[in-house]
């Protein structure tokens, strides 16, 4: 059956048709042959019986008058009958009366034959037949004939040969008919298979199959066409959605570029007016001090005028100048942060395998003063390498370490650790910067990566850009960053980075 399974549908159909027709032909012809054999044997028995009956009839006279010669002459007449070999006549007592051997072959007849009934049997290559000689209920004796079955066997053989030839001819004919008619079933299926193959090869869902007739193939074709129609509609929608997505992505990329440009230009160009403001406010401060010293030198100033200008000179103007100074330095910090951020986006970066042990150790050296000042205990484990841009990774880990220092809990000695582990599969490395600082509550853990987002703006300095820069650098490396933290206990910042260029 497994061989059958791998055959083409065309061959399967031919084999099925032959499997049905050959047994039917073989069975039919076997029945015909068996019936033929029986018929031929019956014919031989009937002929021989008729001859025996005739011999008996004409032998009554010679038997009645003891005319042996007469019975001999009658038996000699049997020579004209082709298959008869021997003829014997027995008297009413069953004793051999006359015998005649037609063939050369010696045959010993039964010495006595009392059978009063017709009897025959096929024994060896002969038919043995005895027939009683009876007239008007008087029994005169028995005729015994021995006929050769050789001609009978010959004609059976020739019948079988010709029937086998006819059967072979019919089998060949059924094969040719099967070959011719299998197409009515296999052709539509093969056509469908061909179209399916074409579709899967060229992804062309516009083709359709056609069938003339109202059978199950027609139902199959209609279902197939319907399915193609639906796929085509789905594909069209998908293509349109993909084109729209590409268009939006391009638009987004363009807008992003524009935005980067705006950030760069504004943060860069706003610096010179800011420097002017800082410079002129210093100038104003200087002038104010000049006015104050002139007024001091003037000696007597009327009290009512002094009361009026003192609050202006010593409070209002000085307070305003202080505000201008604080605001400009805040703006300066913001602009330098924005510049740093735009530099990350504009940087053309070369990527390499990075020795993270070296990179982190250099970075810690740069933070040596702050670490000592805050009395922080820093622990660095052996770190696996990763694939990236050295400068950007330095910036990334500097921002994380700077935050770990900035957000330490003043109530306990600072503990910071930097660790790293290869992920199962070896495609990525996950580094972790952990501190025992103030921690971040769950609801803000995602928000802190957003631009300008700060949790306690009044308590610490900063622009809310450090983690935004970290996020940018990580996504430029096809990596990811996330935080696990508990308020009052500390934070763990995880950074996942690729180990090879393929990632
Ligand atoms: P900045 O530090 O300038 O405020 P960041 O983007 O670096 O900006 O950080 C955003 C906010 O995330 C910070 O204002 C702070 O509230 C919180 N944060 C960052 N790192 C830590 C940390 N290690 N522990 C606690 N809070 C942190």
PDB file of C-alpha atoms in Angstrom, residues 437-449 453 455-456 483-493:
ATOM      1  CA  UNK A 437      20.220  54.123  46.812  1.00  0.00           C
ATOM      2  CA  UNK A 438      16.790  55.660  47.231  1.00  0.00           C
ATOM      3  CA  UNK A 439      15.167  53.376  44.652  1.00  0.00           C
ATOM      4  CA  UNK A 440      12.290  54.077  42.259  1.00  0.00           C
ATOM      5  CA  UNK A 441       8.672  53.111  42.840  1.00  0.00           C
ATOM      6  CA  UNK A 442       7.015  50.770  40.328  1.00  0.00           C
ATOM      7  CA  UNK A 443       4.813  53.362  38.616  1.00  0.00           C
ATOM      8  CA  UNK A 444       7.805  55.493  37.554  1.00  0.00           C
ATOM      9  CA  UNK A 445      10.134  52.736  36.407  1.00  0.00           C
ATOM     10  CA  UNK A 446       9.124  53.148  32.738  1.00  0.00           C
ATOM     11  CA  UNK A 447       8.665  56.902  32.824  1.00  0.00           C
ATOM     12  CA  UNK A 448      12.241  57.684  33.928  1.00  0.00           C
ATOM     13  CA  UNK A 449      13.479  56.743  30.413  1.00  0.00           C
ATOM     14  CA  UNK A 453      11.421  63.112  33.129  1.00  0.00           C
ATOM     15  CA  UNK A 455      11.310  62.271  39.896  1.00  0.00           C
ATOM     16  CA  UNK A 456      12.623  64.664  42.547  1.00  0.00           C
ATOM     17  CA  UNK A 483      15.171  48.615  35.659  1.00  0.00           C
ATOM     18  CA  UNK A 484      14.275  46.625  38.755  1.00  0.00           C
ATOM     19  CA  UNK A 485      13.972  48.708  41.866  1.00  0.00           C
ATOM     20  CA  UNK A 486      12.474  48.974  45.337  1.00  0.00           C
ATOM     21  CA  UNK A 487      12.035  52.366  46.981  1.00  0.00           C
ATOM     22  CA  UNK A 488      14.302  52.642  50.029  1.00  0.00           C
ATOM     23  CA  UNK A 489      16.406  49.627  49.028  1.00  0.00           C
ATOM     24  CA  UNK A 490      18.108  50.407  45.736  1.00  0.00           C
ATOM     25  CA  UNK A 491      17.978  49.943  41.960  1.00  0.00           C
ATOM     26  CA  UNK A 492      19.335  47.537  39.364  1.00  0.00           C
ATOM     27  CA  UNK A 493      19.744  48.887  35.838  1.00  0.00           C
TER      28      UNK A 493
END
